[in-house]
Coordinates of C-alpha atoms and ligand atoms in Angstrom, one line a residue:
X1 CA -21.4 34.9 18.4
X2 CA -23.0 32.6 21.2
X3 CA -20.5 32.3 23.9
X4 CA -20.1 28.3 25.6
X5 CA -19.2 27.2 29.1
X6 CA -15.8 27.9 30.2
X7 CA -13.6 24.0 29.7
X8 CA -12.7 24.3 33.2
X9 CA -16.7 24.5 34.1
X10 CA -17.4 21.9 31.5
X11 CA -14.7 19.8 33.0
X12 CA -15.5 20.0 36.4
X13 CA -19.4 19.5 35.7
X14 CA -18.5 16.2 34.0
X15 CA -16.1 15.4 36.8
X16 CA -18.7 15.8 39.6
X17 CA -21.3 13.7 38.1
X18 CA -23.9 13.4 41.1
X19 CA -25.9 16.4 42.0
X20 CA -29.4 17.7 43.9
X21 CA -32.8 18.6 42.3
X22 CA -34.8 20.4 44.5
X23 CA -38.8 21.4 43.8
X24 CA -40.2 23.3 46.5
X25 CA -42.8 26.1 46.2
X26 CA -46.4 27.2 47.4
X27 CA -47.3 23.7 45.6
X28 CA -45.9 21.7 48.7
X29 CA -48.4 23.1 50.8
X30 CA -51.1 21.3 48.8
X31 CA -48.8 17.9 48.8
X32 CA -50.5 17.2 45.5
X33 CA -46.9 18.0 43.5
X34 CA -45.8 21.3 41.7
X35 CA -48.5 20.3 38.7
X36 CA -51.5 21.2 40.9
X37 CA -52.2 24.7 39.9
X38 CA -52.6 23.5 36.5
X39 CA -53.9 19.6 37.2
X40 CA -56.6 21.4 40.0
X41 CA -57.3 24.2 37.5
X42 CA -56.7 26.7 40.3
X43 CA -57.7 30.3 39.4
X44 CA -54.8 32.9 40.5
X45 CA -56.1 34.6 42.9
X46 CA -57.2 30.9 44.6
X47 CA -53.6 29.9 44.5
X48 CA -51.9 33.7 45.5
X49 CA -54.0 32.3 48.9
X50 CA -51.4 29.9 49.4
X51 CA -48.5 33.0 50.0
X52 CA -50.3 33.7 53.6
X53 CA -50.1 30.0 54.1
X54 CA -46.1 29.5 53.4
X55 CA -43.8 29.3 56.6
X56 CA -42.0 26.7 56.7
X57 CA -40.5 27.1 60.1
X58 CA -38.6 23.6 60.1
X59 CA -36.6 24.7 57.0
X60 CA -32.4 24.7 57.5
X61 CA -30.1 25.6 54.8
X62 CA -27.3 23.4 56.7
X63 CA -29.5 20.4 56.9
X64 CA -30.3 20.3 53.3
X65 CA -26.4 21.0 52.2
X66 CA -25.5 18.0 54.8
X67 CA -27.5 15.7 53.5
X68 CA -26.6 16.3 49.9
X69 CA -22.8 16.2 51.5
X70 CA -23.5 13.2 52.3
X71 CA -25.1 11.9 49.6
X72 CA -21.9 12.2 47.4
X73 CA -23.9 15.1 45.9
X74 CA -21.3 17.7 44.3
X75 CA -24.3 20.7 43.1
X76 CA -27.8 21.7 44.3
X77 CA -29.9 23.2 41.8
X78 CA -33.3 24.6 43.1
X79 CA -36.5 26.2 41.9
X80 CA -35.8 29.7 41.8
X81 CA -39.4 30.0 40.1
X82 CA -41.6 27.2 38.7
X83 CA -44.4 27.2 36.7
X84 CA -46.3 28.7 39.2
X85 CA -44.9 31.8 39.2
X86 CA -43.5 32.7 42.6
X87 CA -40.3 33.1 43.2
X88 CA -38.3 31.4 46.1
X89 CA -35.8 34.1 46.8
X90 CA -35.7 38.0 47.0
X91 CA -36.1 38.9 43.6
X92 CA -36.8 42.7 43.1
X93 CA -38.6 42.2 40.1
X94 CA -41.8 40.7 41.7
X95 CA -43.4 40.9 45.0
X96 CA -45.1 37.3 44.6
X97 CA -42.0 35.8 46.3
X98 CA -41.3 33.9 49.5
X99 CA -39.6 36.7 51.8
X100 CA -43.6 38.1 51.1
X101 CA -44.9 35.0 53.1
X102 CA -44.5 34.5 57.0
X103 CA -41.9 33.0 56.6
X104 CA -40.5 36.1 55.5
X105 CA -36.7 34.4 54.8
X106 CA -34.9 34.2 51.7
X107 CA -34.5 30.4 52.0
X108 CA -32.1 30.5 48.4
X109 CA -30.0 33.2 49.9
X110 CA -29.7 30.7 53.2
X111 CA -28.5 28.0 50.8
X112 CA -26.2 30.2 49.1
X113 CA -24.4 31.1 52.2
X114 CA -24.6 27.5 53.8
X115 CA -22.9 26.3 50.7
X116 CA -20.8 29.1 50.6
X117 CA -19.3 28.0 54.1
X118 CA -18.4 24.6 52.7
X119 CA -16.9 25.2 49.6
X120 CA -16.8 21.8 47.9
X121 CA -20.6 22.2 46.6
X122 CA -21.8 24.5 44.4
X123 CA -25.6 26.0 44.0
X124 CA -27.8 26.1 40.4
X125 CA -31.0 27.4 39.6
X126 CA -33.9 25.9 37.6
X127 CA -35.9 29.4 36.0
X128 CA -39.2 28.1 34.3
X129 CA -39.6 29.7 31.1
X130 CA -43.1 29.2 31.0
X131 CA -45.3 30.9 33.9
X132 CA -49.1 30.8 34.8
X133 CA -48.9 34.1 37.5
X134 CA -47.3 36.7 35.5
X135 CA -49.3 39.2 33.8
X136 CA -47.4 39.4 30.5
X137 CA -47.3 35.6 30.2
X138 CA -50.8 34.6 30.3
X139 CA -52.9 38.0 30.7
X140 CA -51.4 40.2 27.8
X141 CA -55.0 40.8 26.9
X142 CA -56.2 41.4 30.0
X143 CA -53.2 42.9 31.5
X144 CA -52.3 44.7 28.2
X145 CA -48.6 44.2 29.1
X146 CA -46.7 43.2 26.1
X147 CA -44.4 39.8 25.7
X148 CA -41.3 41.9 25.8
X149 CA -42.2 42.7 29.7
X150 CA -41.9 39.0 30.4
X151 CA -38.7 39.0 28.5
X152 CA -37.5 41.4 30.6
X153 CA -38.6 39.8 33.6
X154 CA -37.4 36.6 32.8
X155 CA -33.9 38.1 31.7
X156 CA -33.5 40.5 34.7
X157 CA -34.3 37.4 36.6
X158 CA -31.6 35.4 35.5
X159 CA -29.2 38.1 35.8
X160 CA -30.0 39.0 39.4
X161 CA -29.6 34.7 39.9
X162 CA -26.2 35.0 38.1
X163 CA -25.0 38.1 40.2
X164 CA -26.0 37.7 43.6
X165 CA -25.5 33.9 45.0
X166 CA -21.8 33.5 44.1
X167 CA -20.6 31.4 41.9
X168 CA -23.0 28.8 39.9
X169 CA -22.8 25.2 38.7
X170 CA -25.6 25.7 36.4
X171 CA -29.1 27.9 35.2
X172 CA -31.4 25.0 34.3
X173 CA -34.6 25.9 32.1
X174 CA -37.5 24.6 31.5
X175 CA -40.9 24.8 30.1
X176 CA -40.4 26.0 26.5
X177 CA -42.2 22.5 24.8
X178 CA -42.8 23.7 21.3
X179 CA -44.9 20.4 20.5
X180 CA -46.9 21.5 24.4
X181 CA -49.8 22.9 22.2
X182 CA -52.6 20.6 22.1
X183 CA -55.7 20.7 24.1
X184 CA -57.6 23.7 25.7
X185 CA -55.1 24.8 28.0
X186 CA -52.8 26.7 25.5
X187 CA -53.2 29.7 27.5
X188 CA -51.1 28.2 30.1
X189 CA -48.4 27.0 27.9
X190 CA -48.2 29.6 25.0
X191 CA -45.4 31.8 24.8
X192 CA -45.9 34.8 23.0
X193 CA -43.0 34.7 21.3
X194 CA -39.2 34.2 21.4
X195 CA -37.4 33.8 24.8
X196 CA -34.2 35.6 22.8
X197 CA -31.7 32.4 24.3
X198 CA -28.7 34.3 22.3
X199 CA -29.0 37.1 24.8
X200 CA -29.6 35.3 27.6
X201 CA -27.4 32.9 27.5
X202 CA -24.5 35.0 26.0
X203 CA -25.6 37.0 28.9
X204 CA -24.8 33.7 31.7
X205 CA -21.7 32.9 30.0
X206 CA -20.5 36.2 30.6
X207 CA -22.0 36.5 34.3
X208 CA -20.9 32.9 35.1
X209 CA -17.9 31.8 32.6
X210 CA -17.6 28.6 34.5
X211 CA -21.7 27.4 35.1
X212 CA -23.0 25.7 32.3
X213 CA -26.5 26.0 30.8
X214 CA -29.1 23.4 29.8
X215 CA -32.5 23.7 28.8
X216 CA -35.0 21.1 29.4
X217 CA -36.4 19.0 26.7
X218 CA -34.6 21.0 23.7
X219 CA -35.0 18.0 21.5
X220 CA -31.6 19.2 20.1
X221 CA -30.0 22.1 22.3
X222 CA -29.3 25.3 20.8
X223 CA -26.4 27.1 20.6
X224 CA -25.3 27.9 23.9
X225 CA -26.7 25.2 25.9
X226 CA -23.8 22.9 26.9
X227 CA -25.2 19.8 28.3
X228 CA -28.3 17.7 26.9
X229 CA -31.1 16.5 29.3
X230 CA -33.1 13.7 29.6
X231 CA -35.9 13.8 32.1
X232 CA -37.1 10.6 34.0
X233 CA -34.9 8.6 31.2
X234 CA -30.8 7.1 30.4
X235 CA -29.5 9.0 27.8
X236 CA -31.4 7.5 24.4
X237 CA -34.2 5.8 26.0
X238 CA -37.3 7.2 25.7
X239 CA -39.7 5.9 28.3
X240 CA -40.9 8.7 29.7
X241 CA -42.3 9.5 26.4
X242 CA -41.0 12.5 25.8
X243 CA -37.5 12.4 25.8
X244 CA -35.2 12.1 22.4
X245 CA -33.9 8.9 21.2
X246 CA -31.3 11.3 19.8
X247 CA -27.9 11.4 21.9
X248 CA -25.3 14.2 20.6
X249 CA -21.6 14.7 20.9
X250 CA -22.4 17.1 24.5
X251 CA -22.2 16.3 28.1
X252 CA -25.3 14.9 29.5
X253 CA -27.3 15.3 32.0
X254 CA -30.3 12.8 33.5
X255 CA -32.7 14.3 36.0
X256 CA -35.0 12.1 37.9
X257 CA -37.4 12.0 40.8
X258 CA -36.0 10.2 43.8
X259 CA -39.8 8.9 44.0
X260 CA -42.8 9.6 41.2
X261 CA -43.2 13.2 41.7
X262 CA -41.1 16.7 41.3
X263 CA -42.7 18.7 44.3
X264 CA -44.1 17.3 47.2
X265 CA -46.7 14.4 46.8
X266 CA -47.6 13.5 50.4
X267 CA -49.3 9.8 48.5
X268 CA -45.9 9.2 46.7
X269 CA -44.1 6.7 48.6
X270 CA -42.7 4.9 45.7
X271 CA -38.8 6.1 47.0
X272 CA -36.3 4.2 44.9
X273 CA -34.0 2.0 47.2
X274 CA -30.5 3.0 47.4
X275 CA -29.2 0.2 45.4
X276 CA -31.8 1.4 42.8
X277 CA -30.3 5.0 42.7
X278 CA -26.3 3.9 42.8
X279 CA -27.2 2.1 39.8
X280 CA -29.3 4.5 37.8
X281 CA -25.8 7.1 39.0
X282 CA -23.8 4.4 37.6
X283 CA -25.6 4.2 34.0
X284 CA -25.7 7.4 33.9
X285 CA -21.7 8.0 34.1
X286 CA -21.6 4.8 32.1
X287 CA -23.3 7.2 29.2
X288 CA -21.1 9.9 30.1
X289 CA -23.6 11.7 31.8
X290 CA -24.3 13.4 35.6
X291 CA -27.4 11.9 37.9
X292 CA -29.5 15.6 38.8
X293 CA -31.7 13.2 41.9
X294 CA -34.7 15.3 42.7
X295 CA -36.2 15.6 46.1
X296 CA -39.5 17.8 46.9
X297 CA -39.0 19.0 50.5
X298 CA -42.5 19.4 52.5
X299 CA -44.5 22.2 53.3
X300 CA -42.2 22.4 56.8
X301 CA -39.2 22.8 54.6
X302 CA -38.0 19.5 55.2
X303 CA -36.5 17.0 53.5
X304 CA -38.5 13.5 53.5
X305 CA -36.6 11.6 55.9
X306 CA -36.8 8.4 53.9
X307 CA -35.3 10.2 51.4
X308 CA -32.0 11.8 53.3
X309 CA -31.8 8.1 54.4
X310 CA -31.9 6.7 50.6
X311 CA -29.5 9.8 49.8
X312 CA -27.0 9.1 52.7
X313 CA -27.1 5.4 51.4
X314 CA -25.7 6.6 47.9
X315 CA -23.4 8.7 49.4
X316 CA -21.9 5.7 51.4
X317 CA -21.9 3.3 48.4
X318 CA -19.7 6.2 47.3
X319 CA -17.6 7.1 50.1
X320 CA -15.9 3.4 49.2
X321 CA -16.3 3.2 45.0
X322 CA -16.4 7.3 44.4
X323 CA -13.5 6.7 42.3
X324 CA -15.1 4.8 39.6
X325 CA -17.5 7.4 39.1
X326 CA -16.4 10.8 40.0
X327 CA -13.7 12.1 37.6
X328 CA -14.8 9.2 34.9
X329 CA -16.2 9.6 31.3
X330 CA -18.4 7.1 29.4
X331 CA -17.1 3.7 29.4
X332 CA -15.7 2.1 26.3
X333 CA -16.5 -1.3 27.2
X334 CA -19.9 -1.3 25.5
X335 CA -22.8 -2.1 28.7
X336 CA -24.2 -5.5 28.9
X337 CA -27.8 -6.0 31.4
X338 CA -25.9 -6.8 33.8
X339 CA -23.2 -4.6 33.8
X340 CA -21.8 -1.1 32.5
X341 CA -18.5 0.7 32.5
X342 CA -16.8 4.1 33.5
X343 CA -13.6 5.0 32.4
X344 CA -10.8 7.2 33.5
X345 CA -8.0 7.3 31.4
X346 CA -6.6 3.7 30.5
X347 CA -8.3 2.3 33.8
X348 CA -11.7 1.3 33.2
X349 CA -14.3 0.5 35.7
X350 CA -16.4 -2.6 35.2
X351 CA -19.8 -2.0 37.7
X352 CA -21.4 -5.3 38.1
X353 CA -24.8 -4.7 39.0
X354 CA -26.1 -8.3 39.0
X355 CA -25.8 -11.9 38.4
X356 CA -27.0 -14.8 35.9
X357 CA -24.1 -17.3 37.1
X358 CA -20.8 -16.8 38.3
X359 CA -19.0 -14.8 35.4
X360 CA -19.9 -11.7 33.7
X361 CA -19.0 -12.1 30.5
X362 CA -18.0 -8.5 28.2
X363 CA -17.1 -7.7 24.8
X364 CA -14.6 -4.3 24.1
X365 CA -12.0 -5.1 26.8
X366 CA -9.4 -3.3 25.3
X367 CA -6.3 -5.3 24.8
X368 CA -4.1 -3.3 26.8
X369 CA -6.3 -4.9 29.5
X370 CA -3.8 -7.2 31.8
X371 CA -5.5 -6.8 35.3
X372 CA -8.5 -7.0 37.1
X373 CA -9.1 -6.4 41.1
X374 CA -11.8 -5.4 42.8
X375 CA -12.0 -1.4 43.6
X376 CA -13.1 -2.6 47.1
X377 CA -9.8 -4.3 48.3
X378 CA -7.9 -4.7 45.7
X379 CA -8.4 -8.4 45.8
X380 CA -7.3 -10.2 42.3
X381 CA -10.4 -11.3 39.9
X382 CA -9.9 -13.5 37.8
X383 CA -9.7 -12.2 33.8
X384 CA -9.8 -14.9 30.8
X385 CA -10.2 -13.6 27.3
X386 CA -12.2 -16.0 24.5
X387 CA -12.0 -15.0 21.2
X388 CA -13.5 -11.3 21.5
X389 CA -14.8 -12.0 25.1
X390 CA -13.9 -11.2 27.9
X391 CA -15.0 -13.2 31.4
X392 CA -14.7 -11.9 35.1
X393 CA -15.1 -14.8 37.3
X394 CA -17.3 -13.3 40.5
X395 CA -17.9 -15.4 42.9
X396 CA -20.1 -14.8 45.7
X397 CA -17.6 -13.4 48.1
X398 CA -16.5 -10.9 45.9
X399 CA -19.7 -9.3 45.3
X400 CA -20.7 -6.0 46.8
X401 CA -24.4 -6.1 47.3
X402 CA -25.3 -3.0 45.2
X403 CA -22.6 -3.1 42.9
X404 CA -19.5 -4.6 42.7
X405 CA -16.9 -2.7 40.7
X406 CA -13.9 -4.4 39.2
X407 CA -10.7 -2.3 38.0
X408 CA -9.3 -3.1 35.0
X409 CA -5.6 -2.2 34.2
Ligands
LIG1 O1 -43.1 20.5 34.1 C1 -41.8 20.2 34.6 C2 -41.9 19.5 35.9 O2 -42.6 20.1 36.8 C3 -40.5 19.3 36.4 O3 -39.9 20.6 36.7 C4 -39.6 18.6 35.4 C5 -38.2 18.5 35.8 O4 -37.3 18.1 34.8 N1 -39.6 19.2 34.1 C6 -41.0 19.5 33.5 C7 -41.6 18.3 33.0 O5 -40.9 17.9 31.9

């Protein structure tokens, strides 16, 4: 029997909403993003170079859980290991890991006990299935290590992740694409053979009752994974290209880049503008799903500060509207192109997020509906129903310049 998320971690997933995706690795010294093993073709024992490069002396645990603090952020889910191989924490089951570099830290651990200290976060970790470094991944010829000893070092993995950092929002996989198989490269995609999800994830589920588990890219997730993901997309497009049209009864989930990039890309300064990001949060919650906003600290171990600055601007949009978004579920009041709805309850949050004349005009106001006022002050809005319609009169001076969110009681 495949065990599920605890409801009170379900719950308080779906309540939180807004978290942090963080890609950092060996690949941010090369600034070219986490691809650049694989996009440089970069033989391993070029890349293992990169360990005696790794100290990133500005790095602070605090300053990263701050900023996502501030940001409204509620979890932080890093790269414990990404496709590259090398692990960002103190695993004993592999010495190509970060407290092996100059650095010599355990920068996960710091996080760990930074959040620890402020209790109204919690951490996740991303675990790549896939991995170009290990022996019994890509070199069972050579290496004449078998699949089952990446199984078990993939599995012992995620146990010592679900034992030894407290209490987890979340394991996030990624990197089993069935359909991955097509040009020369397979060796650096193929797995060689199941990854045995029953066991592991019965295996989380019993580690960490209330963290729930999602796997990247599962067109339809499996039994046992408790939220479905869609990368770079809203829940049903598909304009990444690789994401399912598909939406089913679970919890979502949309990760995205807070720029064009995972990992550090030191040309990537296409950064979304903080009105950009509240409202990609906000149709996100409008589909009844959480906003995972990556950032790809640099080689330093900083955090872009453009970014923290974008970040802190979400987080202030929220310090005023949080309401209409933390604690909410998928609006009933279907979304229109210039506006989308949370709900919580009977009350029902109308986000405006921009104008073709002075009235927003919806359809599915329930007809319980008697009030409107905006979330900001209070401040009556005007409500008339025709026919099936429904019409919020906005004039300019009610508007909030990101998005103006009107309660409906
Ligand atoms: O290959 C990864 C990529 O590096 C990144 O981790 C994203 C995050 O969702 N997922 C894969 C691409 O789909």
């Amino acid at each position: 029997m495949i065990q599920q998320v605890s409801s009170k971690g379900l719950n308080w997933f779906q309540d939180v909403r807004f978290g942090m995706f963080i890609h950092w690795g060996l690949y941010a010294i090369l600034a070219k993003q986490e691809w650049v093993m694989h996009t440089d073709r970069i033989p391993v024992p070029e890349y293992e170079k990169l360990v005696a490069q790794f100290n990133p002396t500005k790095f602070n645990a605090e300053e990263w859980v701050s900023i996502a603090a501030d940001a409204g952020q509620k979890y932080m889910v890093i790269t414990s290991r990404h496709h590259d191989g090398f692990s960002m924490y103190d695993t004993a089951l592999s010495d190509y890991k970060v407290t092996n570099t100059p650095f010599g830290r355990d920068p996960i651990r710091e996080l760990a006990d930074a959040i620890a200290k402020r209790g109204d976060i919690k951490l996740g970790f991303y675990s790549s299935l896939l991995d170009w470094h290990h022996p019994a991944y890509r070199f069972r010829e050579k290496s004449g290590l078998a699949w089952s000893d990446y199984l078990e070092f993939l599995h012992g993995q995620v146990r010592e992740l679900c034992t030894n950092f407290g209490e987890l929002a979340c394991i996030w996989f990624d990197g089993d694409w069935p359909h991955h198989k097509l040009d020369e490269t397979n060796a650096y995609f193929e797995a060689g053979g199941s990854f045995e999800y029953e066991t592991l994830y019965n295996m989380i589920h019993m580690l960490q009752p209330d963290a729930v588990v999602l796997n990247n890219r599962h067109e339809k997730p499996l039994p046992g994974e408790d939220i479905q993901g869609f990368e770079q997309d809203l829940p049903g497009l598909n304009t990444a290209g690789f994401n399912t049209p598909n939406v089913y009864n679970l919890p979502l989930e949309v990760c995205m880049t807070i720029n064009d990039h995972w990992g550090y890309s030191a040309s990537d300064q296409n950064t979304k503008t903080t009105r950009h990001l509240v409202h990609l949060l906000v149709r996100s919650a409008s589909a009844g799903g959480n906003y995972l906003l990556n950032v790809g600290p640099t080689p330093l171990g900083e955090i872009v500060p453009l970014h923290a600055e974008r970040l802190r601007g979400v987080g202030k949009w929220l310090d005023a509207y949080g309401e209409s978004v933390y604690g909410t579920r998928a609006g009933v009041i279907p979304p229109t192109s210039v506006a989308v709805s949370t709900r919580k309850g009977d009350t029902h949050y109308v986000h405006v997020l921009d104008y073709t004349s002075d009235s927003v005009k919806l359809s599915g106001v329930p007809e319980s509906i008697q009030s409107a006022a905006l979330l900001r002050d209070g401040t009556a809005v005007q409500m008339e129903r025709q026919g099936d319609k429904t019409l919020l009169v906005l004039p300019e001076a009610t508007r909030d310049p990101i998005n103006t969110v009107v309660v409906l009681q």
